[in-house]
mmCIF file of C-alpha atoms in Angstrom:
data_model
loop_
_atom_site.group_PDB
_atom_site.id
_atom_site.type_symbol
_atom_site.label_atom_id
_atom_site.label_comp_id
_atom_site.label_asym_id
_atom_site.label_seq_id
_atom_site.Cartn_x
_atom_site.Cartn_y
_atom_site.Cartn_z
ATOM 1 C CA UNK A 1 9.107 -6.186 21.853
ATOM 2 C CA UNK A 2 8.622 -7.571 18.443
ATOM 3 C CA UNK A 3 10.915 -9.671 17.024
ATOM 4 C CA UNK A 4 13.463 -8.789 13.883
ATOM 5 C CA UNK A 5 10.522 -10.638 11.799
ATOM 6 C CA UNK A 6 8.030 -7.063 12.119
ATOM 7 C CA UNK A 7 10.895 -5.139 10.949
ATOM 8 C CA UNK A 8 10.109 -3.551 8.096
ATOM 9 C CA UNK A 9 12.406 -1.808 5.388
ATOM 10 C CA UNK A 10 11.827 -1.207 2.001
ATOM 11 C CA UNK A 11 12.913 -3.715 -0.346
ATOM 12 C CA UNK A 12 14.467 -0.995 -2.809
ATOM 13 C CA UNK A 13 17.786 0.696 -3.219
ATOM 14 C CA UNK A 14 16.745 2.351 -0.638
ATOM 15 C CA UNK A 15 16.930 -0.248 2.119
ATOM 16 C CA UNK A 16 20.637 0.210 2.043
ATOM 17 C CA UNK A 17 22.345 1.857 4.131
ATOM 18 C CA UNK A 18 23.864 5.205 3.813
ATOM 19 C CA UNK A 19 27.842 5.314 4.360
ATOM 20 C CA UNK A 20 29.963 8.218 4.811
ATOM 21 C CA UNK A 21 34.047 7.775 4.498
ATOM 22 C CA UNK A 22 36.073 10.464 5.511
ATOM 23 C CA UNK A 23 39.924 11.124 5.844
ATOM 24 C CA UNK A 24 41.036 14.247 7.005
ATOM 25 C CA UNK A 25 40.680 16.801 10.186
ATOM 26 C CA UNK A 26 37.496 17.343 11.649
ATOM 27 C CA UNK A 27 35.927 18.001 15.021
ATOM 28 C CA UNK A 28 34.863 14.308 16.412
ATOM 29 C CA UNK A 29 33.620 15.898 19.919
ATOM 30 C CA UNK A 30 31.355 18.335 17.658
ATOM 31 C CA UNK A 31 30.457 15.784 15.461
ATOM 32 C CA UNK A 32 29.012 13.919 18.283
ATOM 33 C CA UNK A 33 27.269 16.595 19.726
ATOM 34 C CA UNK A 34 25.712 17.397 16.661
ATOM 35 C CA UNK A 35 24.327 13.745 15.643
ATOM 36 C CA UNK A 36 22.903 13.593 19.543
ATOM 37 C CA UNK A 37 21.202 16.929 19.134
ATOM 38 C CA UNK A 38 19.700 15.897 15.945
ATOM 39 C CA UNK A 39 18.447 12.655 17.326
ATOM 40 C CA UNK A 40 16.784 14.777 20.375
ATOM 41 C CA UNK A 41 15.318 17.705 18.129
ATOM 42 C CA UNK A 42 13.819 15.186 15.948
ATOM 43 C CA UNK A 43 12.166 13.274 18.642
ATOM 44 C CA UNK A 44 13.555 10.786 18.821
ATOM 45 C CA UNK A 45 14.683 8.693 22.160
ATOM 46 C CA UNK A 46 18.442 9.124 22.109
ATOM 47 C CA UNK A 47 21.213 5.797 23.335
ATOM 48 C CA UNK A 48 24.340 4.448 22.871
ATOM 49 C CA UNK A 49 24.645 0.867 23.926
ATOM 50 C CA UNK A 50 28.130 0.555 22.999
ATOM 51 C CA UNK A 51 31.280 2.658 22.705
ATOM 52 C CA UNK A 52 35.030 1.009 22.678
ATOM 53 C CA UNK A 53 38.188 3.070 22.388
ATOM 54 C CA UNK A 54 41.474 1.496 22.292
ATOM 55 C CA UNK A 55 44.987 2.486 21.356
ATOM 56 C CA UNK A 56 46.024 -0.353 19.536
ATOM 57 C CA UNK A 57 49.559 1.273 17.505
ATOM 58 C CA UNK A 58 51.101 4.100 17.471
ATOM 59 C CA UNK A 59 49.429 5.115 13.849
ATOM 60 C CA UNK A 60 46.757 6.342 16.143
ATOM 61 C CA UNK A 61 43.310 5.179 18.553
ATOM 62 C CA UNK A 62 40.410 3.357 17.736
ATOM 63 C CA UNK A 63 36.744 4.297 18.385
ATOM 64 C CA UNK A 64 33.722 2.531 17.620
ATOM 65 C CA UNK A 65 30.195 4.344 18.732
ATOM 66 C CA UNK A 66 26.599 2.550 17.986
ATOM 67 C CA UNK A 67 24.297 5.724 17.956
ATOM 68 C CA UNK A 68 20.488 4.805 18.276
ATOM 69 C CA UNK A 69 17.365 6.324 18.374
ATOM 70 C CA UNK A 70 13.602 5.270 18.556
ATOM 71 C CA UNK A 71 10.596 7.098 18.051
ATOM 72 C CA UNK A 72 7.080 6.319 18.357
ATOM 73 C CA UNK A 73 4.587 7.473 15.416
ATOM 74 C CA UNK A 74 1.878 5.890 16.990
ATOM 75 C CA UNK A 75 1.063 3.050 18.593
ATOM 76 C CA UNK A 76 1.587 0.677 16.277
ATOM 77 C CA UNK A 77 4.854 1.724 14.564
ATOM 78 C CA UNK A 78 7.965 2.857 16.064
ATOM 79 C CA UNK A 79 11.152 4.454 13.612
ATOM 80 C CA UNK A 80 14.387 2.591 14.768
ATOM 81 C CA UNK A 81 17.485 4.405 13.344
ATOM 82 C CA UNK A 82 20.704 3.651 13.796
ATOM 83 C CA UNK A 83 24.406 5.438 13.481
ATOM 84 C CA UNK A 84 27.753 3.565 13.676
ATOM 85 C CA UNK A 85 30.819 5.626 13.876
ATOM 86 C CA UNK A 86 33.777 3.722 13.142
ATOM 87 C CA UNK A 87 37.064 5.960 13.751
ATOM 88 C CA UNK A 88 40.835 5.065 12.988
ATOM 89 C CA UNK A 89 43.867 6.207 13.310
ATOM 90 C CA UNK A 90 42.708 8.706 15.264
ATOM 91 C CA UNK A 91 45.327 11.272 16.416
ATOM 92 C CA UNK A 92 44.428 14.740 18.539
ATOM 93 C CA UNK A 93 46.276 17.992 16.713
ATOM 94 C CA UNK A 94 46.687 21.592 17.156
ATOM 95 C CA UNK A 95 45.373 23.836 14.543
ATOM 96 C CA UNK A 96 45.018 28.012 14.453
ATOM 97 C CA UNK A 97 42.340 28.510 12.816
ATOM 98 C CA UNK A 98 40.822 32.424 12.295
ATOM 99 C CA UNK A 99 43.628 33.118 14.821
ATOM 100 C CA UNK A 100 42.352 31.204 17.696
ATOM 101 C CA UNK A 101 43.891 27.560 18.289
ATOM 102 C CA UNK A 102 41.888 24.559 18.219
ATOM 103 C CA UNK A 103 42.109 20.554 19.196
ATOM 104 C CA UNK A 104 40.846 19.030 16.400
ATOM 105 C CA UNK A 105 41.091 15.445 15.255
ATOM 106 C CA UNK A 106 42.861 13.618 12.444
ATOM 107 C CA UNK A 107 41.510 10.540 11.639
ATOM 108 C CA UNK A 108 39.448 7.611 9.255
ATOM 109 C CA UNK A 109 35.892 7.994 9.819
ATOM 110 C CA UNK A 110 33.497 5.792 8.855
ATOM 111 C CA UNK A 111 29.658 6.611 9.583
ATOM 112 C CA UNK A 112 26.991 4.036 8.775
ATOM 113 C CA UNK A 113 23.299 5.176 8.527
ATOM 114 C CA UNK A 114 20.375 2.551 8.624
ATOM 115 C CA UNK A 115 17.241 2.752 9.635
ATOM 116 C CA UNK A 116 14.458 0.015 10.340
ATOM 117 C CA UNK A 117 10.510 0.739 10.997
ATOM 118 C CA UNK A 118 9.497 -1.560 13.890
ATOM 119 C CA UNK A 119 4.975 -2.495 13.692
ATOM 120 C CA UNK A 120 3.644 -3.748 16.982
ATOM 121 C CA UNK A 121 6.606 -2.721 18.814
ATOM 122 C CA UNK A 122 4.268 -3.449 21.814
ATOM 123 C CA UNK A 123 3.519 -7.107 20.960
ATOM 124 C CA UNK A 124 -0.125 -6.587 21.499
ATOM 125 C CA UNK A 125 -0.361 -9.439 18.702
ATOM 126 C CA UNK A 126 2.408 -11.279 20.033
ATOM 127 C CA UNK A 127 -0.231 -12.416 22.740
ATOM 128 C CA UNK A 128 -2.182 -15.368 21.310
ATOM 129 C CA UNK A 129 -1.599 -18.041 17.605
ATOM 130 C CA UNK A 130 -5.045 -16.027 16.866
ATOM 131 C CA UNK A 131 -3.678 -12.458 17.328
ATOM 132 C CA UNK A 132 -0.652 -13.204 15.588
ATOM 133 C CA UNK A 133 -2.171 -14.110 12.342
ATOM 134 C CA UNK A 134 -4.717 -11.526 12.786
ATOM 135 C CA UNK A 135 -1.659 -9.127 12.815
ATOM 136 C CA UNK A 136 -0.291 -10.309 10.034
ATOM 137 C CA UNK A 137 -3.578 -10.685 7.605
ATOM 138 C CA UNK A 138 -2.860 -6.505 8.750
ATOM 139 C CA UNK A 139 0.092 -6.044 8.273
ATOM 140 C CA UNK A 140 -0.464 -8.039 4.183
ATOM 141 C CA UNK A 141 -3.724 -6.295 3.570
ATOM 142 C CA UNK A 142 -4.828 -3.495 5.500
ATOM 143 C CA UNK A 143 -2.049 -1.848 6.191
ATOM 144 C CA UNK A 144 -0.190 -3.424 2.748
ATOM 145 C CA UNK A 145 3.543 -3.468 3.877
ATOM 146 C CA UNK A 146 5.683 -2.989 0.193
ATOM 147 C CA UNK A 147 3.365 -0.232 -1.034
ATOM 148 C CA UNK A 148 0.561 1.224 1.307
ATOM 149 C CA UNK A 149 1.107 3.435 4.209
ATOM 150 C CA UNK A 150 4.154 1.805 5.274
ATOM 151 C CA UNK A 151 6.349 1.427 2.521
ATOM 152 C CA UNK A 152 4.590 4.112 1.261
ATOM 153 C CA UNK A 153 4.735 6.978 3.737
ATOM 154 C CA UNK A 154 6.603 5.807 6.930
ATOM 155 C CA UNK A 155 9.445 4.346 5.292
ATOM 156 C CA UNK A 156 9.270 7.271 3.226
ATOM 157 C CA UNK A 157 9.200 9.494 6.171
ATOM 158 C CA UNK A 158 12.040 8.076 7.658
ATOM 159 C CA UNK A 159 13.849 7.389 5.113
ATOM 160 C CA UNK A 160 14.306 11.279 4.063
ATOM 161 C CA UNK A 161 15.237 11.726 7.834
ATOM 162 C CA UNK A 162 17.514 9.992 7.580
ATOM 163 C CA UNK A 163 19.206 11.742 4.452
ATOM 164 C CA UNK A 164 18.692 14.661 6.244
ATOM 165 C CA UNK A 165 20.848 13.856 8.582
ATOM 166 C CA UNK A 166 23.480 11.939 6.059
ATOM 167 C CA UNK A 167 22.999 16.025 4.549
ATOM 168 C CA UNK A 168 23.873 17.517 8.562
ATOM 169 C CA UNK A 169 27.049 15.647 8.525
ATOM 170 C CA UNK A 170 28.509 16.229 5.368
ATOM 171 C CA UNK A 171 27.688 20.071 6.206
ATOM 172 C CA UNK A 172 29.638 19.743 9.485
ATOM 173 C CA UNK A 173 32.653 17.449 7.950
ATOM 174 C CA UNK A 174 32.567 20.405 5.335
ATOM 175 C CA UNK A 175 32.716 17.779 2.180
ATOM 176 C CA UNK A 176 32.095 18.843 -1.171
ATOM 177 C CA UNK A 177 28.904 16.497 -1.663
ATOM 178 C CA UNK A 178 27.249 19.007 0.882
ATOM 179 C CA UNK A 179 23.690 20.081 0.040
ATOM 180 C CA UNK A 180 20.325 18.190 -0.624
ATOM 181 C CA UNK A 181 17.782 19.250 -3.622
ATOM 182 C CA UNK A 182 15.051 16.643 -1.053
ATOM 183 C CA UNK A 183 15.266 18.997 1.526
ATOM 184 C CA UNK A 184 11.628 20.040 2.022
ATOM 185 C CA UNK A 185 10.993 16.274 1.790
ATOM 186 C CA UNK A 186 8.956 15.499 5.289
ATOM 187 C CA UNK B 1 13.943 -11.639 -8.551
ATOM 188 C CA UNK B 2 12.949 -8.571 -10.281
ATOM 189 C CA UNK B 3 13.904 -9.314 -14.210
ATOM 190 C CA UNK B 4 16.937 -6.387 -14.879
ATOM 191 C CA UNK B 5 17.062 -4.841 -18.382
ATOM 192 C CA UNK B 6 20.602 -3.610 -18.970
ATOM 193 C CA UNK B 7 19.419 -0.063 -20.488
ATOM 194 C CA UNK B 8 23.126 1.573 -20.416
ATOM 195 C CA UNK B 9 26.018 0.309 -20.023
ATOM 196 C CA UNK B 10 29.024 2.133 -18.142
ATOM 197 C CA UNK B 11 28.710 5.222 -20.122
ATOM 198 C CA UNK B 12 31.643 7.462 -19.262
ATOM 199 C CA UNK B 13 32.902 11.441 -18.988
ATOM 200 C CA UNK B 14 35.521 12.521 -18.158
ATOM 201 C CA UNK B 15 36.428 15.882 -17.239
ATOM 202 C CA UNK B 16 40.341 17.200 -16.585
ATOM 203 C CA UNK B 17 40.368 21.571 -15.585
ATOM 204 C CA UNK B 18 38.154 23.751 -12.868
ATOM 205 C CA UNK B 19 35.282 23.565 -11.768
ATOM 206 C CA UNK B 20 32.781 23.297 -8.875
ATOM 207 C CA UNK B 21 32.443 20.318 -6.870
ATOM 208 C CA UNK B 22 29.524 21.261 -4.905
ATOM 209 C CA UNK B 23 27.642 22.525 -7.468
ATOM 210 C CA UNK B 24 28.152 20.163 -9.741
ATOM 211 C CA UNK B 25 26.864 17.319 -6.883
ATOM 212 C CA UNK B 26 23.961 20.162 -6.328
ATOM 213 C CA UNK B 27 23.539 20.099 -10.011
ATOM 214 C CA UNK B 28 22.895 16.326 -10.450
ATOM 215 C CA UNK B 29 20.766 16.016 -6.832
ATOM 216 C CA UNK B 30 18.928 18.786 -9.228
ATOM 217 C CA UNK B 31 18.374 17.219 -11.610
ATOM 218 C CA UNK B 32 16.927 13.906 -10.378
ATOM 219 C CA UNK B 33 14.781 15.268 -8.251
ATOM 220 C CA UNK B 34 13.394 17.180 -11.024
ATOM 221 C CA UNK B 35 12.619 14.030 -12.656
ATOM 222 C CA UNK B 36 10.922 12.533 -9.761
ATOM 223 C CA UNK B 37 14.019 10.200 -8.607
ATOM 224 C CA UNK B 38 14.175 8.850 -4.996
ATOM 225 C CA UNK B 39 17.382 9.155 -3.519
ATOM 226 C CA UNK B 40 19.871 7.071 -2.973
ATOM 227 C CA UNK B 41 23.307 7.776 -2.059
ATOM 228 C CA UNK B 42 25.089 4.141 -1.249
ATOM 229 C CA UNK B 43 28.548 5.396 -0.829
ATOM 230 C CA UNK B 44 30.340 8.784 0.291
ATOM 231 C CA UNK B 45 33.775 8.640 0.284
ATOM 232 C CA UNK B 46 36.568 11.674 0.394
ATOM 233 C CA UNK B 47 39.234 11.510 1.396
ATOM 234 C CA UNK B 48 42.229 14.823 2.033
ATOM 235 C CA UNK B 49 45.661 14.064 0.393
ATOM 236 C CA UNK B 50 48.662 16.561 0.243
ATOM 237 C CA UNK B 51 48.372 16.535 -3.401
ATOM 238 C CA UNK B 52 44.298 17.191 -3.066
ATOM 239 C CA UNK B 53 40.964 15.396 -2.599
ATOM 240 C CA UNK B 54 40.101 12.456 -3.285
ATOM 241 C CA UNK B 55 36.213 11.872 -3.613
ATOM 242 C CA UNK B 56 34.298 9.026 -4.880
ATOM 243 C CA UNK B 57 30.578 8.877 -4.479
ATOM 244 C CA UNK B 58 27.338 6.493 -6.106
ATOM 245 C CA UNK B 59 24.469 7.643 -6.578
ATOM 246 C CA UNK B 60 22.007 4.906 -7.227
ATOM 247 C CA UNK B 61 18.293 6.858 -7.831
ATOM 248 C CA UNK B 62 15.245 4.924 -8.696
ATOM 249 C CA UNK B 63 11.925 5.555 -10.073
ATOM 250 C CA UNK B 64 8.938 4.350 -10.150
ATOM 251 C CA UNK B 65 7.906 3.939 -14.009
ATOM 252 C CA UNK B 66 3.855 1.844 -13.101
ATOM 253 C CA UNK B 67 3.369 -0.609 -10.792
ATOM 254 C CA UNK B 68 5.271 -3.482 -12.774
ATOM 255 C CA UNK B 69 8.112 -1.349 -13.947
ATOM 256 C CA UNK B 70 10.439 0.310 -12.251
ATOM 257 C CA UNK B 71 14.009 2.372 -14.015
ATOM 258 C CA UNK B 72 17.381 2.608 -11.620
ATOM 259 C CA UNK B 73 20.038 4.265 -12.445
ATOM 260 C CA UNK B 74 23.974 4.073 -10.821
ATOM 261 C CA UNK B 75 25.997 7.167 -11.220
ATOM 262 C CA UNK B 76 29.822 7.001 -9.909
ATOM 263 C CA UNK B 77 31.405 9.803 -9.303
ATOM 264 C CA UNK B 78 35.231 9.704 -8.820
ATOM 265 C CA UNK B 79 37.707 12.710 -8.452
ATOM 266 C CA UNK B 80 41.025 13.101 -7.736
ATOM 267 C CA UNK B 81 43.616 15.741 -7.002
ATOM 268 C CA UNK B 82 40.922 18.446 -5.948
ATOM 269 C CA UNK B 83 42.791 21.359 -4.963
ATOM 270 C CA UNK B 84 40.314 24.679 -4.548
ATOM 271 C CA UNK B 85 41.484 27.459 -6.253
ATOM 272 C CA UNK B 86 40.526 31.457 -6.377
ATOM 273 C CA UNK B 87 40.131 32.634 -10.158
ATOM 274 C CA UNK B 88 38.605 35.645 -10.673
ATOM 275 C CA UNK B 89 35.354 35.887 -13.234
ATOM 276 C CA UNK B 90 33.689 39.060 -14.048
ATOM 277 C CA UNK B 91 36.180 40.752 -12.127
ATOM 278 C CA UNK B 92 35.368 39.161 -8.895
ATOM 279 C CA UNK B 93 37.719 35.918 -7.031
ATOM 280 C CA UNK B 94 35.509 33.584 -7.429
ATOM 281 C CA UNK B 95 36.830 29.664 -5.100
ATOM 282 C CA UNK B 96 36.623 27.163 -7.253
ATOM 283 C CA UNK B 97 38.294 23.536 -8.012
ATOM 284 C CA UNK B 98 40.719 22.359 -9.571
ATOM 285 C CA UNK B 99 41.139 18.499 -10.889
ATOM 286 C CA UNK B 100 40.175 15.144 -12.556
ATOM 287 C CA UNK B 101 36.600 13.835 -12.472
ATOM 288 C CA UNK B 102 35.283 10.360 -14.297
ATOM 289 C CA UNK B 103 31.409 9.977 -13.951
ATOM 290 C CA UNK B 104 30.184 6.297 -15.490
ATOM 291 C CA UNK B 105 26.605 5.902 -15.816
ATOM 292 C CA UNK B 106 24.423 3.079 -16.283
ATOM 293 C CA UNK B 107 20.986 2.441 -16.317
ATOM 294 C CA UNK B 108 18.917 -0.863 -15.503
ATOM 295 C CA UNK B 109 15.367 -2.045 -15.879
ATOM 296 C CA UNK B 110 13.231 -3.708 -12.980
ATOM 297 C CA UNK B 111 10.332 -5.705 -13.989
ATOM 298 C CA UNK B 112 8.089 -7.057 -11.336
ATOM 299 C CA UNK B 113 10.304 -5.543 -8.640
ATOM 300 C CA UNK B 114 7.485 -6.138 -6.093
ATOM 301 C CA UNK B 115 7.439 -9.646 -7.134
ATOM 302 C CA UNK B 116 4.041 -10.543 -8.051
ATOM 303 C CA UNK B 117 4.358 -12.635 -10.577
ATOM 304 C CA UNK B 118 6.331 -15.462 -8.677
ATOM 305 C CA UNK B 119 4.325 -16.831 -6.439
ATOM 306 C CA UNK B 120 3.720 -19.710 -8.990
ATOM 307 C CA UNK B 121 5.711 -21.182 -11.288
ATOM 308 C CA UNK B 122 2.652 -20.219 -13.891
ATOM 309 C CA UNK B 123 2.265 -16.908 -13.175
ATOM 310 C CA UNK B 124 6.729 -17.009 -14.069
ATOM 311 C CA UNK B 125 6.087 -18.365 -17.311
ATOM 312 C CA UNK B 126 3.049 -16.307 -17.630
ATOM 313 C CA UNK B 127 4.770 -12.725 -17.073
ATOM 314 C CA UNK B 128 7.713 -14.362 -19.782
ATOM 315 C CA UNK B 129 5.320 -14.710 -21.924
ATOM 316 C CA UNK B 130 3.843 -11.633 -21.684
ATOM 317 C CA UNK B 131 7.217 -9.451 -21.742
ATOM 318 C CA UNK B 132 8.440 -10.567 -24.861
ATOM 319 C CA UNK B 133 4.984 -11.185 -26.556
ATOM 320 C CA UNK B 134 2.648 -8.644 -25.443
ATOM 321 C CA UNK B 135 4.366 -6.507 -23.430
ATOM 322 C CA UNK B 136 7.188 -5.829 -24.866
ATOM 323 C CA UNK B 137 6.682 -2.617 -27.194
ATOM 324 C CA UNK B 138 5.886 -0.862 -23.840
ATOM 325 C CA UNK B 139 9.074 -2.006 -22.285
ATOM 326 C CA UNK B 140 10.918 -0.966 -24.913
ATOM 327 C CA UNK B 141 9.353 2.886 -24.907
ATOM 328 C CA UNK B 142 10.197 2.390 -20.823
ATOM 329 C CA UNK B 143 14.086 1.361 -22.083
ATOM 330 C CA UNK B 144 13.675 4.747 -24.181
ATOM 331 C CA UNK B 145 12.763 6.791 -21.239
ATOM 332 C CA UNK B 146 15.644 5.808 -18.741
ATOM 333 C CA UNK B 147 18.082 6.125 -21.911
ATOM 334 C CA UNK B 148 16.742 9.415 -22.657
ATOM 335 C CA UNK B 149 17.154 10.751 -18.830
ATOM 336 C CA UNK B 150 20.828 9.496 -18.651
ATOM 337 C CA UNK B 151 21.735 10.875 -21.892
ATOM 338 C CA UNK B 152 19.755 14.386 -20.947
ATOM 339 C CA UNK B 153 22.114 14.086 -17.160
ATOM 340 C CA UNK B 154 25.301 13.254 -19.423
ATOM 341 C CA UNK B 155 24.135 16.526 -21.576
ATOM 342 C CA UNK B 156 23.410 18.594 -18.341
ATOM 343 C CA UNK B 157 27.059 17.470 -16.585
ATOM 344 C CA UNK B 158 28.966 18.443 -20.078
ATOM 345 C CA UNK B 159 27.063 21.850 -20.232
ATOM 346 C CA UNK B 160 28.101 22.352 -16.814
ATOM 347 C CA UNK B 161 31.666 21.268 -17.586
ATOM 348 C CA UNK B 162 31.770 23.764 -20.431
ATOM 349 C CA UNK B 163 32.695 20.910 -22.753
ATOM 350 C CA UNK B 164 30.188 21.760 -25.374
ATOM 351 C CA UNK B 165 27.832 24.052 -25.210
ATOM 352 C CA UNK B 166 23.779 22.874 -23.755
ATOM 353 C CA UNK B 167 21.184 21.583 -26.477
ATOM 354 C CA UNK B 168 17.580 21.301 -25.955
ATOM 355 C CA UNK B 169 17.103 18.259 -27.155
ATOM 356 C CA UNK B 170 19.059 15.727 -25.161
ATOM 357 C CA UNK B 171 20.565 12.608 -27.195
ATOM 358 C CA UNK B 172 18.359 9.324 -27.375
ATOM 359 C CA UNK B 173 18.336 5.853 -28.455
ATOM 360 C CA UNK B 174 18.580 5.117 -32.099
ATOM 361 C CA UNK B 175 15.146 5.560 -33.399
ATOM 362 C CA UNK B 176 13.140 3.368 -32.891
ATOM 363 C CA UNK B 177 9.739 2.475 -35.661
ATOM 364 C CA UNK B 178 6.813 4.582 -35.404
ATOM 365 C CA UNK B 179 4.864 0.844 -34.246
ATOM 366 C CA UNK B 180 7.251 0.335 -31.744
ATOM 367 C CA UNK B 181 6.199 2.815 -29.451
ATOM 368 C CA UNK B 182 3.078 2.733 -27.259
#
């Protein structure tokens, strides 16, 4: 596996994680399913390394969920995407929606979405010092990390996919700031 | 480090009354797309409160003007007491929102955003000299572009909120002399 040094993140405002904060009533189970399904639909291998759930106070339960997805673009480039859900003061409530009883959750929700590009994910260039130098040269001058195919094409693709996920989550939560004028990008 | 020039400092707009939050957001998003800005939205907060929704959005779009200069805009939108109301418009019932909204705009010009002129002290010095004496008119032109973009958006939002009628010519910076332009 490639180390942290081989992970690319654009040195622009794009490199920042996208954060959604929502405080209100929502369908947490539906949200999990939505995010998981999105990963699968986009061809990402989906994994959940950590799930924490505890009830520290009568204010409600706390839940932290780490969702990760990766997708091999080609033999050298891999997309990594992380969605971190932080739920506080989680309480289950029953609401009547369109004449039907429905179990929903009242909570404070924080969603962090971040991604990076892993270069040489198979570690083929880590086998000797010569190959490592060759990789540095290849990244710097051939594919040009910052402005070339990595920064200009692959990062752009990953970034706008992240945005689509953000938009889908906002639409699911019925937030007022939904909509995406960049919907046709990638 | 990127050299940052502050072009627009805390331009504010406040409104209280009827408007459509989603349509307003879509309008701003669409405007940034048409101006070729890359999208960045580091913060999006929505809290449902008994007195109405609280919404806090921070947009940080940016655009490469050249390989050397980049424009960055920060738009902070804070909405409070946002309630859903039904109003009658041209004989039809339309869902709208009522509440307060505050906008804050900032604009920066970033130069050497790829840090190409920082590998050696001599290059850093040369960049300072070039920026100050040779490239100055170009940088002034870029600043003018950023100011125009922000002022145009400001005008569009005002028009959207019906604060005054939309005018085709956006506000610009105080007029430059012809020789100061490109």
